[in-house]
Coordinates of C-alpha atoms in Angstrom, one line a residue:
Chain A
M1305 CA 125.6 150.6 82.2
P1306 CA 125.1 147.0 84.1
P1307 CA 123.7 144.4 82.5
I1308 CA 119.9 143.3 83.2
P1309 CA 120.9 139.9 85.1
S1310 CA 119.6 137.5 82.8
I1311 CA 115.8 136.1 83.2
R1312 CA 115.5 132.8 84.6
G1313 CA 113.4 130.4 86.0
V1314 CA 109.0 130.4 85.2
L1315 CA 107.1 133.0 83.2
A1316 CA 104.1 132.9 82.6
P1317 CA 102.8 134.1 78.4
V1318 CA 100.7 136.0 80.5
I1319 CA 97.1 135.4 79.3
T1320 CA 95.2 139.2 78.6
P1321 CA 92.1 140.8 80.0
F1322 CA 89.0 141.6 77.7
D1323 CA 85.9 143.6 78.7
R1324 CA 82.6 142.8 77.6
D1325 CA 83.1 145.2 74.3
L1326 CA 86.4 143.2 74.1
R1327 CA 88.7 146.0 74.8
P1328 CA 91.8 144.8 76.7
D1329 CA 92.0 145.7 80.6
P1330 CA 95.3 147.7 81.6
K1331 CA 94.7 147.8 85.9
R1332 CA 92.8 143.8 85.3
L1333 CA 96.4 142.7 83.6
A1334 CA 98.4 144.5 86.2
S1335 CA 97.0 143.2 88.7
H1336 CA 97.2 139.4 88.1
C1337 CA 100.9 140.3 86.5
R1338 CA 101.3 141.1 90.6
W1339 CA 100.1 137.9 91.6
L1340 CA 102.6 136.5 89.0
V1341 CA 105.6 138.3 90.0
T1342 CA 104.6 137.6 93.9
H1343 CA 105.0 134.0 92.9
D1344 CA 108.2 134.5 91.9
V1345 CA 106.7 134.1 88.1
G1346 CA 108.1 136.0 85.5
L1347 CA 106.1 137.6 82.9
A1348 CA 106.3 136.8 79.2
V1349 CA 103.4 139.2 78.4
F1350 CA 102.4 138.6 74.8
G1351 CA 102.8 135.0 73.9
T1352 CA 100.8 133.2 72.4
N1353 CA 98.8 132.5 75.4
S1354 CA 98.5 136.0 76.1
E1355 CA 95.8 136.3 72.4
A1356 CA 99.1 138.8 71.9
N1357 CA 98.4 137.8 67.9
S1358 CA 95.1 138.9 68.1
L1359 CA 96.0 142.4 69.7
T1360 CA 96.9 145.4 67.6
L1361 CA 100.5 147.1 67.9
D1362 CA 99.3 149.8 69.3
E1363 CA 97.4 147.5 72.1
K1364 CA 100.2 146.4 73.0
L1365 CA 102.3 149.4 73.1
A1366 CA 99.5 150.7 75.6
L1367 CA 99.7 147.3 77.7
L1368 CA 103.2 147.4 78.7
D1369 CA 103.2 151.2 79.4
A1370 CA 100.7 151.1 81.4
L1371 CA 102.0 147.8 83.6
L1372 CA 105.1 150.3 83.8
V1373 CA 103.1 152.6 85.2
A1374 CA 102.1 150.6 87.5
G1375 CA 105.2 149.6 88.7
L1376 CA 105.7 146.2 87.9
P1377 CA 109.2 145.5 87.3
P1378 CA 110.8 145.6 83.7
A1379 CA 113.6 143.2 84.8
R1380 CA 110.8 140.1 85.1
M1381 CA 109.5 140.9 81.8
M1382 CA 110.0 139.4 78.1
P1383 CA 107.6 140.7 76.0
G1384 CA 106.6 138.9 72.8
T1385 CA 107.1 141.4 70.5
G1386 CA 107.2 139.5 67.3
C1387 CA 105.2 140.4 64.8
C1388 CA 104.1 139.6 60.5
A1389 CA 105.7 143.0 59.4
F1390 CA 109.1 144.3 60.5
P1391 CA 108.4 147.3 61.1
D1392 CA 105.6 146.5 64.2
T1393 CA 108.4 144.2 65.6
V1394 CA 110.7 147.1 65.3
E1395 CA 108.6 149.5 67.0
L1396 CA 107.6 146.9 70.4
T1397 CA 110.8 145.6 70.6
R1398 CA 112.6 149.0 71.3
R1399 CA 109.7 149.8 73.5
A1400 CA 110.3 146.6 75.2
V1401 CA 114.6 147.0 74.8
V1402 CA 114.6 151.3 76.7
N1403 CA 112.0 150.3 79.0
G1404 CA 114.4 147.9 80.6
C1405 CA 112.9 144.5 79.9
A1406 CA 115.2 141.4 80.8
G1407 CA 115.0 140.9 77.0
V1408 CA 112.3 140.2 74.2
L1409 CA 110.4 136.2 73.2
M1410 CA 110.3 136.8 68.8
L1411 CA 108.6 134.8 66.5
P1412 CA 109.4 135.2 63.3
P1413 CA 107.5 136.3 60.6
F1414 CA 105.2 134.0 60.5
Y1415 CA 102.5 134.2 57.8
Y1416 CA 104.8 133.6 54.7
K1417 CA 105.6 130.0 54.7
N1418 CA 108.2 127.6 54.1
V1419 CA 110.8 130.7 53.6
S1420 CA 114.6 130.3 53.2
D1421 CA 116.9 130.3 56.5
D1422 CA 118.0 133.5 54.9
G1423 CA 114.9 135.0 54.9
L1424 CA 114.2 134.3 58.7
F1425 CA 118.0 135.6 59.0
A1426 CA 117.7 138.4 57.1
S1427 CA 114.6 139.0 59.3
F1428 CA 115.6 139.0 62.2
A1429 CA 119.4 140.8 61.7
E1430 CA 116.8 144.3 60.1
V1431 CA 115.2 144.2 63.3
I1432 CA 118.2 143.6 65.7
E1433 CA 119.8 146.1 63.1
R1434 CA 117.2 148.5 63.3
V1435 CA 116.9 148.4 67.4
G1436 CA 120.8 148.9 67.3
D1437 CA 120.3 149.1 71.5
P1438 CA 123.1 147.3 73.3
R1439 CA 120.1 146.2 75.9
L1440 CA 118.6 143.8 73.5
R1441 CA 118.1 140.9 74.5
I1442 CA 116.6 138.1 71.9
Y1443 CA 114.9 134.9 72.7
L1444 CA 114.1 133.4 69.8
Y1445 CA 110.7 132.1 70.2
H1446 CA 109.7 128.7 68.1
I1447 CA 106.4 127.3 68.6
P1448 CA 106.2 125.6 65.4
Q1449 CA 102.7 124.1 65.8
V1450 CA 101.3 127.3 65.9
S1451 CA 103.4 129.4 63.6
N1452 CA 104.0 126.6 61.0
V1453 CA 107.3 129.0 60.9
P1454 CA 110.2 126.1 62.8
I1455 CA 114.0 128.0 63.9
T1456 CA 115.7 125.4 62.1
L1457 CA 119.2 125.0 64.5
T1458 CA 121.0 126.1 61.5
L1459 CA 119.4 129.6 61.4
I1460 CA 120.3 129.6 65.5
E1461 CA 123.9 128.8 64.2
R1462 CA 123.7 131.5 61.6
L1463 CA 122.2 134.3 64.2
L1464 CA 125.5 133.3 66.7
A1465 CA 128.2 133.1 63.3
S1466 CA 127.2 136.1 62.2
N1467 CA 128.1 140.1 61.9
T1468 CA 125.7 140.2 64.0
R1469 CA 128.1 138.0 67.1
S1470 CA 129.3 140.5 68.7
M1471 CA 125.9 142.2 69.1
L1472 CA 124.6 138.5 70.4
E1473 CA 127.8 138.5 72.6
R1474 CA 126.9 141.2 74.4
F1475 CA 123.5 140.9 74.7
Q1476 CA 124.1 137.4 76.2
P1477 CA 127.0 137.2 78.2
E1478 CA 126.2 134.0 80.0
G1479 CA 125.6 132.7 76.3
F1480 CA 122.5 130.9 75.2
D1481 CA 120.2 130.2 77.3
V1482 CA 117.1 127.7 76.2
F1483 CA 113.2 127.8 77.8
S1484 CA 110.7 124.7 76.9
G1485 CA 107.4 125.6 76.1
S1486 CA 106.2 123.9 79.1
E1487 CA 106.2 123.2 82.6
T1488 CA 106.0 119.7 81.0
Y1489 CA 109.9 119.7 80.5
L1490 CA 110.6 121.7 83.5
L1491 CA 112.8 119.1 85.3
A1492 CA 114.6 118.2 82.3
T1493 CA 115.5 121.3 80.8
L1494 CA 116.8 122.4 84.3
R1495 CA 118.4 119.0 84.9
G1496 CA 120.2 119.7 81.0
G1497 CA 121.4 123.2 82.0
G1498 CA 118.2 125.2 80.9
A1499 CA 117.1 128.5 82.0
G1500 CA 114.0 127.2 82.7
C1501 CA 110.2 127.6 81.1
I1502 CA 107.3 129.1 79.6
S1503 CA 104.6 128.1 80.7
G1504 CA 100.8 128.7 79.7
V1505 CA 99.6 127.2 83.5
A1506 CA 101.7 128.8 85.3
N1507 CA 99.0 131.7 84.6
V1508 CA 96.4 130.0 87.4
N1509 CA 99.2 127.2 88.8
A1510 CA 102.1 129.5 89.8
P1511 CA 102.9 128.4 93.3
A1512 CA 103.3 125.1 92.5
V1513 CA 105.6 125.5 88.9
A1514 CA 107.5 128.3 90.5
K1515 CA 108.3 126.0 93.7
L1516 CA 109.4 123.3 91.1
A1517 CA 111.9 125.6 89.4
Q1518 CA 113.4 126.2 93.1
T1519 CA 113.6 123.3 94.2
W1520 CA 114.3 120.5 91.1
K1521 CA 117.3 119.4 93.0
N1522 CA 115.2 118.3 95.7
T1523 CA 114.5 114.4 96.1
D1524 CA 110.8 115.6 95.9
A1525 CA 111.2 116.7 92.9
E1526 CA 110.0 113.6 90.2
Q1527 CA 106.6 114.3 92.4
Q1528 CA 106.9 118.1 91.9
Q1529 CA 106.8 117.2 88.3
A1530 CA 104.3 114.6 88.1
A1531 CA 101.3 116.6 90.6
L1532 CA 102.3 119.6 87.7
D1533 CA 101.4 117.1 84.6
K1534 CA 98.3 116.5 86.4
V1535 CA 96.9 119.8 86.3
R1536 CA 97.9 120.3 82.8
A1537 CA 96.5 117.0 81.6
A1538 CA 93.0 118.6 83.1
F1539 CA 93.7 121.7 80.9
L1540 CA 94.4 120.6 77.9
K1541 CA 90.7 118.0 77.5
Y1542 CA 89.9 122.0 76.1
M1543 CA 91.7 124.8 73.9
P1544 CA 94.2 125.6 76.8
I1545 CA 93.6 129.7 76.5
P1546 CA 89.6 129.9 77.3
A1547 CA 90.3 127.3 80.0
L1548 CA 93.3 129.4 81.6
K1549 CA 90.9 132.5 81.5
A1550 CA 87.6 130.6 82.9
V1551 CA 89.5 129.0 86.0
L1552 CA 90.6 132.5 86.5
A1553 CA 87.6 133.8 85.9
H1554 CA 86.0 131.3 88.8
H1555 CA 89.1 131.7 91.2
S1556 CA 88.9 135.3 91.1
G1557 CA 85.3 135.9 91.1
N1558 CA 84.9 137.7 87.8
D1559 CA 83.4 136.1 85.0
E1560 CA 84.8 138.8 82.6
W1561 CA 88.4 137.5 82.8
G1562 CA 86.6 134.4 80.6
I1563 CA 86.2 136.6 77.4
V1564 CA 88.8 135.9 74.7
R1565 CA 88.6 137.3 71.2
P1566 CA 87.6 135.4 68.2
P1567 CA 88.9 133.6 66.7
L1568 CA 88.8 131.7 70.3
M1569 CA 85.5 131.2 72.1
A1570 CA 84.7 131.4 75.8
L1571 CA 84.1 127.8 77.9
T1572 CA 80.3 126.9 77.8
A1573 CA 79.4 127.3 81.7
E1574 CA 79.0 123.1 81.5
Q1575 CA 83.2 122.5 80.2
R1576 CA 83.8 125.6 82.4
Q1577 CA 82.4 123.5 85.6
N1578 CA 83.6 120.1 84.5
L1579 CA 87.7 122.0 84.3
I1580 CA 86.7 123.5 87.7
A1581 CA 85.9 120.2 89.3
A1582 CA 88.9 118.2 87.4
L1583 CA 91.1 120.4 89.6
V1584 CA 89.3 120.1 93.4
P1585 CA 91.1 116.9 93.6
L1586 CA 94.8 117.6 92.4
D1587 CA 95.1 120.3 95.4
F1588 CA 95.7 123.0 92.8
S1589 CA 94.9 126.1 94.4
M1590 CA 95.6 130.1 93.2
P1591 CA 96.7 131.5 97.1
G1592 CA 96.6 135.1 97.8
L1593 CA 94.3 135.5 94.8
R1594 CA 92.5 139.1 95.4
P1595 CA 89.3 140.2 93.5
S1596 CA 89.6 141.8 90.2
Chain B
M1197 CA 72.8 155.6 47.6
P1198 CA 73.1 153.1 44.8
P1199 CA 75.0 149.8 44.9
I1200 CA 78.2 149.7 43.6
P1201 CA 78.2 147.2 40.8
S1202 CA 80.2 144.0 41.7
I1203 CA 84.0 143.6 40.3
R1204 CA 84.3 140.5 37.6
G1205 CA 87.0 139.7 36.0
V1206 CA 90.7 138.8 36.3
L1207 CA 92.1 141.2 39.6
A1208 CA 96.0 141.1 40.5
P1209 CA 97.1 140.8 44.2
V1210 CA 99.3 144.2 43.0
I1211 CA 103.1 143.1 44.5
T1212 CA 104.4 146.2 46.0
P1213 CA 107.2 148.9 45.7
F1214 CA 109.9 148.7 48.3
D1215 CA 113.0 151.4 48.1
R1216 CA 116.4 150.5 49.3
D1217 CA 115.7 151.4 52.9
L1218 CA 112.6 148.6 52.5
R1219 CA 109.7 151.3 52.8
P1220 CA 106.8 151.3 50.6
D1221 CA 106.9 153.3 47.4
P1222 CA 103.5 154.9 46.9
K1223 CA 104.5 156.3 44.0
R1224 CA 105.8 153.4 41.8
L1225 CA 102.4 151.2 43.7
A1226 CA 99.8 153.6 41.5
S1227 CA 101.8 153.4 38.4
H1228 CA 101.7 150.1 38.6
C1229 CA 98.0 150.0 39.6
R1230 CA 97.5 152.0 35.9
W1231 CA 99.1 149.9 34.1
L1232 CA 97.2 146.9 35.5
V1233 CA 93.8 149.3 35.5
T1234 CA 94.9 149.7 31.4
H1235 CA 94.5 146.7 30.4
D1236 CA 91.7 144.9 32.4
V1237 CA 92.8 143.9 35.1
G1238 CA 91.7 144.8 39.4
L1239 CA 93.3 146.1 41.9
A1240 CA 93.5 142.8 44.8
V1241 CA 96.1 145.1 46.6
F1242 CA 97.4 144.0 50.2
G1243 CA 96.7 140.6 48.4
T1244 CA 99.8 137.2 49.6
N1245 CA 101.1 138.1 46.8
S1246 CA 101.6 141.9 47.9
E1247 CA 103.4 141.3 51.0
A1248 CA 100.4 142.8 53.1
N1249 CA 101.3 140.5 55.5
S1250 CA 104.6 142.1 55.8
L1251 CA 103.2 145.6 56.2
T1252 CA 101.7 147.7 59.1
L1253 CA 98.5 149.0 59.8
D1254 CA 99.5 151.8 58.9
E1255 CA 101.9 151.3 55.8
K1256 CA 98.9 150.2 54.4
L1257 CA 96.2 153.0 55.3
A1258 CA 98.8 154.7 53.8
L1259 CA 99.3 152.9 50.4
L1260 CA 95.7 153.1 49.7
D1261 CA 94.5 157.0 50.2
A1262 CA 98.0 157.1 47.8
L1263 CA 96.1 155.3 45.4
L1264 CA 92.3 157.3 45.8
V1265 CA 95.0 160.2 45.9
A1266 CA 96.4 159.3 42.6
G1267 CA 92.5 159.0 41.1
L1268 CA 93.0 154.9 40.7
P1269 CA 89.2 154.0 40.7
P1270 CA 88.4 152.4 43.4
A1271 CA 85.4 150.6 42.1
R1272 CA 88.4 148.1 40.9
M1273 CA 89.4 148.5 44.0
M1274 CA 89.8 145.1 46.9
P1275 CA 91.6 145.2 48.9
G1276 CA 93.1 142.7 51.8
T1277 CA 91.5 143.9 54.7
G1278 CA 92.3 140.0 56.9
C1279 CA 94.6 140.5 59.7
C1280 CA 95.4 139.1 62.5
A1281 CA 93.8 141.7 65.7
F1282 CA 89.9 142.1 64.1
P1283 CA 90.0 145.7 65.5
D1284 CA 93.0 146.0 62.5
T1285 CA 90.9 144.4 60.0
V1286 CA 87.6 146.8 61.3
E1287 CA 89.9 149.7 60.7
L1288 CA 91.2 148.8 57.3
T1289 CA 88.2 147.1 56.4
R1290 CA 86.0 150.6 57.0
R1291 CA 89.1 152.8 55.6
A1292 CA 88.2 150.8 51.8
V1293 CA 84.4 150.7 52.8
V1294 CA 84.1 154.5 53.2
N1295 CA 86.2 154.8 50.0
G1296 CA 84.0 153.3 47.6
C1297 CA 86.3 150.8 46.9
A1298 CA 84.2 147.5 45.0
G1299 CA 84.8 145.1 47.8
V1300 CA 87.4 143.7 50.7
L1301 CA 89.1 140.3 50.5
M1302 CA 89.0 138.8 54.1
L1303 CA 91.3 136.5 55.2
P1304 CA 90.9 134.5 58.4
P1305 CA 92.8 136.1 61.5
F1306 CA 95.6 133.4 60.4
Y1307 CA 97.9 133.3 63.5
Y1308 CA 96.0 130.3 65.9
K1309 CA 95.2 126.9 64.2
N1310 CA 92.6 124.6 64.5
V1311 CA 89.7 127.3 65.4
S1312 CA 86.7 126.3 65.5
D1313 CA 83.9 127.5 63.1
D1314 CA 82.0 129.6 65.6
G1315 CA 85.2 130.9 66.5
L1316 CA 86.3 132.2 62.7
F1317 CA 82.2 133.5 62.4
A1318 CA 82.6 135.8 65.3
S1319 CA 85.6 136.9 63.5
F1320 CA 83.8 138.2 60.6
A1321 CA 80.7 138.8 62.4
E1322 CA 82.6 141.4 64.6
V1323 CA 84.0 143.1 61.1
I1324 CA 80.5 143.2 60.2
E1325 CA 79.1 144.9 63.0
R1326 CA 81.8 147.3 63.4
V1327 CA 82.2 148.3 60.1
G1328 CA 78.2 148.7 60.2
D1329 CA 77.7 150.0 56.7
P1330 CA 75.8 148.4 54.2
R1331 CA 77.9 148.7 50.9
L1332 CA 80.8 146.9 53.1
R1333 CA 80.9 143.5 50.7
I1334 CA 83.6 141.1 51.5
Y1335 CA 85.3 138.5 49.4
L1336 CA 86.0 135.2 51.8
Y1337 CA 90.0 134.7 51.4
H1338 CA 90.8 130.9 51.4
I1339 CA 94.3 130.4 51.0
P1340 CA 95.0 127.4 53.3
Q1341 CA 98.6 126.8 52.2
V1342 CA 99.7 129.9 53.8
S1343 CA 97.0 130.9 56.3
N1344 CA 96.9 126.8 56.9
V1345 CA 93.1 128.8 58.8
P1346 CA 90.6 127.0 55.8
I1347 CA 87.2 128.9 55.4
T1348 CA 84.8 125.6 55.0
L1349 CA 81.6 125.2 53.8
T1350 CA 79.8 124.9 56.8
L1351 CA 81.0 128.4 57.5
I1352 CA 80.0 130.4 54.4
E1353 CA 76.7 128.3 54.9
R1354 CA 76.1 129.5 58.7
L1355 CA 77.7 133.3 57.7
L1356 CA 74.9 133.1 54.7
A1357 CA 72.0 132.1 56.7
S1358 CA 73.4 134.4 59.9
N1359 CA 71.9 137.3 61.7
T1360 CA 74.3 138.5 59.0
R1361 CA 71.8 137.2 56.7
S1362 CA 70.0 140.7 55.7
M1363 CA 73.7 142.6 55.2
L1364 CA 74.7 139.7 53.5
E1365 CA 71.8 140.3 50.8
R1366 CA 72.2 143.7 50.6
F1367 CA 76.0 143.3 49.9
Q1368 CA 75.7 141.0 47.8
P1369 CA 72.8 141.6 45.2
E1370 CA 73.8 139.4 42.7
G1371 CA 74.4 136.6 44.7
F1372 CA 77.4 134.9 46.2
D1373 CA 80.7 135.5 44.1
V1374 CA 83.4 133.2 43.6
F1375 CA 87.0 134.6 42.0
S1376 CA 89.6 131.2 41.6
G1377 CA 92.9 131.9 43.6
S1378 CA 94.7 131.6 40.2
E1379 CA 94.6 132.4 36.5
T1380 CA 94.7 128.1 35.9
Y1381 CA 91.3 127.5 37.1
L1382 CA 90.1 131.1 34.8
L1383 CA 88.4 128.9 32.2
A1384 CA 87.2 126.4 33.9
T1385 CA 85.0 128.7 36.8
L1386 CA 84.1 131.0 34.2
R1387 CA 82.6 128.2 32.5
G1388 CA 81.0 127.2 36.1
G1389 CA 79.6 130.7 36.2
G1390 CA 82.0 131.9 38.8
A1391 CA 83.3 136.1 38.6
G1392 CA 86.4 135.5 37.6
C1393 CA 90.1 135.2 39.1
I1394 CA 92.8 136.9 41.4
S1395 CA 96.2 135.7 39.9
G1396 CA 99.7 136.7 40.9
V1397 CA 100.8 136.4 37.6
A1398 CA 98.1 138.9 36.0
N1399 CA 100.7 141.6 38.4
V1400 CA 103.2 141.0 34.5
N1401 CA 100.7 139.0 32.5
A1402 CA 97.7 141.1 32.6
P1403 CA 96.7 142.0 28.8
A1404 CA 96.9 138.1 28.4
V1405 CA 95.0 136.7 31.7
A1406 CA 92.7 139.6 30.8
K1407 CA 92.3 138.8 27.4
L1408 CA 90.8 135.1 28.2
A1409 CA 88.3 136.9 30.4
Q1410 CA 86.4 138.4 27.7
T1411 CA 86.9 135.9 25.6
W1412 CA 86.3 132.7 27.1
K1413 CA 83.1 131.9 25.0
N1414 CA 85.4 132.3 22.3
T1415 CA 86.8 128.8 20.4
D1416 CA 90.1 129.2 21.3
A1417 CA 90.2 129.8 24.8
E1418 CA 91.4 126.3 25.8
Q1419 CA 94.7 128.0 23.8
Q1420 CA 94.5 130.6 25.5
Q1421 CA 94.6 128.9 29.1
A1422 CA 97.5 126.6 27.9
A1423 CA 99.3 129.5 26.5
L1424 CA 98.7 131.6 30.5
D1425 CA 99.9 128.0 32.6
K1426 CA 103.0 127.7 30.9
V1427 CA 103.1 131.2 31.4
R1428 CA 102.5 130.4 35.1
A1429 CA 104.7 126.9 35.1
A1430 CA 108.3 129.6 34.5
F1431 CA 107.4 131.8 37.4
L1432 CA 106.7 128.1 39.6
K1433 CA 110.0 127.6 39.5
Y1434 CA 110.7 130.0 41.6
M1435 CA 109.0 131.5 44.8
P1436 CA 106.3 133.7 42.9
I1437 CA 106.6 136.8 44.8
P1438 CA 110.2 137.6 44.3
A1439 CA 109.8 136.1 40.5
L1440 CA 106.8 138.7 39.4
K1441 CA 109.3 141.6 40.9
A1442 CA 111.8 140.7 39.3
V1443 CA 110.4 140.2 35.7
L1444 CA 108.6 143.4 36.9
A1445 CA 111.9 145.1 37.9
H1446 CA 113.4 143.6 34.3
H1447 CA 110.5 145.1 32.2
S1448 CA 110.4 148.5 33.8
G1449 CA 113.9 149.3 33.8
N1450 CA 113.9 149.5 37.2
D1451 CA 115.8 147.5 39.6
E1452 CA 114.0 148.8 42.7
W1453 CA 111.2 146.4 42.2
G1454 CA 113.0 143.5 42.6
I1455 CA 113.4 144.3 46.2
V1456 CA 111.2 142.4 48.7
R1457 CA 110.6 142.6 52.4
P1458 CA 112.4 140.1 54.9
P1459 CA 111.5 136.9 55.2
L1460 CA 111.3 136.5 51.9
M1461 CA 114.4 137.1 49.2
A1462 CA 115.1 138.6 46.5
L1463 CA 115.3 136.0 43.2
T1464 CA 119.9 135.8 42.4
A1465 CA 120.9 137.5 39.7
E1466 CA 121.5 134.5 37.4
Q1467 CA 117.8 133.1 38.7
R1468 CA 116.5 136.1 37.4
Q1469 CA 118.3 135.7 34.1
N1470 CA 117.0 132.2 34.0
L1471 CA 113.2 133.3 34.2
I1472 CA 113.4 135.9 31.8
A1473 CA 115.5 133.8 29.4
A1474 CA 112.4 130.8 29.8
L1475 CA 109.5 133.8 29.3
V1476 CA 111.4 134.5 25.4
P1477 CA 109.4 132.1 23.5
L1478 CA 106.4 131.9 25.6
D1479 CA 105.7 135.0 23.6
F1480 CA 105.6 137.0 27.2
S1481 CA 105.3 141.0 27.0
M1482 CA 104.2 143.8 29.0
P1483 CA 103.1 146.6 26.2
G1484 CA 102.6 150.1 27.2
L1485 CA 104.3 149.7 30.7
R1486 CA 106.9 152.8 30.7
P1487 CA 109.7 153.1 33.0
S1488 CA 109.1 153.4 37.2

């Protein structure tokens, strides 16, 4: 079978909608994913900003199925699949791979701390072997400020040089792709030969972030980057996930978008108002967003 | 129905046996639990030392069922039930409660860091309400060196003072029980009015740790504590979980006890030999252990 073309540009760790009973809402998720894809933003569903680790395995499997049934393109998907227990990681990864997802974003097991590179190597190797599918393309998810489990350069070298080398070569015919974990580094990443960024703020600022990825060789690239940074700074005054959800609630006209699962807390009405107000002078907009 | 008497004394976060395919072995777990209970050590199955966060929800449910079917007493059990996603926590907690477990040991959701006390409060409250069973008795699991999510005194006060006050009063007719997280603090905890300890080393040093809990008012209590500390120090030269498993492998004659799930790594043969040798002059023994 032909290799799936590797994913590039901007992806959003897609925020996950909940109803008032804290159940995930697959229909609203599909609608938001459609808006993102329309604006050329790929779907890193089940990332940190997706509250993925507040979702059960069954909920993630059901949401992924729902997106596929809704017709969203797996070639634009990079689901987060790294769980604490490797059998969960295997099951979710396999589901993504058999459905043709462009890749998976894999956290290391994150409960036990100060584990060795040997142990992390064994974790990834176990998953790769058990999934056992040449279509698997893994993106290692390095987010030590949350996971507290860094992925070291030594570990990456070992994964590339190990028994799994032949697999990795098949999965990554274009080599080793790097995405920065924020749109703040988008221009620098692209100039340095990177593939793009995975940006929480792209959940709402999708058109502007995607535009920089498309036009980063233009003369206004630095201006674009500066504008993105200003929008980002407005969000960073709050807990990022509730802030993103508050803005989507406002622009979609659906207050349920503001709901988060504990241990996160929704923005207060005052915080939300202040955030919305702070975005106005920054030319922030969400064009084409339909009520959901 | 009559309240379940509250659990006191020493509990072990029971180490979880795996076979060579890394599947949990319920029969071997039951056999080890029986040895612990015989030596008056309670069963904090699915604790940190149990590699609980390397087990899937379904694996934990199946292991708990297997222990109950094997006739192990739920009145001596305090399963760890805190998962990242609250629906998992609810399901595992409910299973423990309906089966008459003495309590549950509940980690806070541990992926997201720097969450507010409001958010942690909401997490525990959500679980308490959804389990909705007056028999539920929660032990809050404070292990910030691993979870990176501390349970603050303010949070405890709020849980006690909140809407759930009436529930907590029913669950804890004897008030608020404190277990230290290591046998090193056992004597000090008992002298300070605490309930006991949850001790990883009690997995193997069960008789000696339990003896101190039974005889802590005796004149040799400090000597006993010093002897426990020496055994503990021998283990702490290694990663604790693989070290405990190595010693149980040696004393049970079953090498499969040495197997850990990634991201942990088993002790090397040399490390195991050195650890066993270091325990010899410390009068360490596992009386009555049957080959498993």
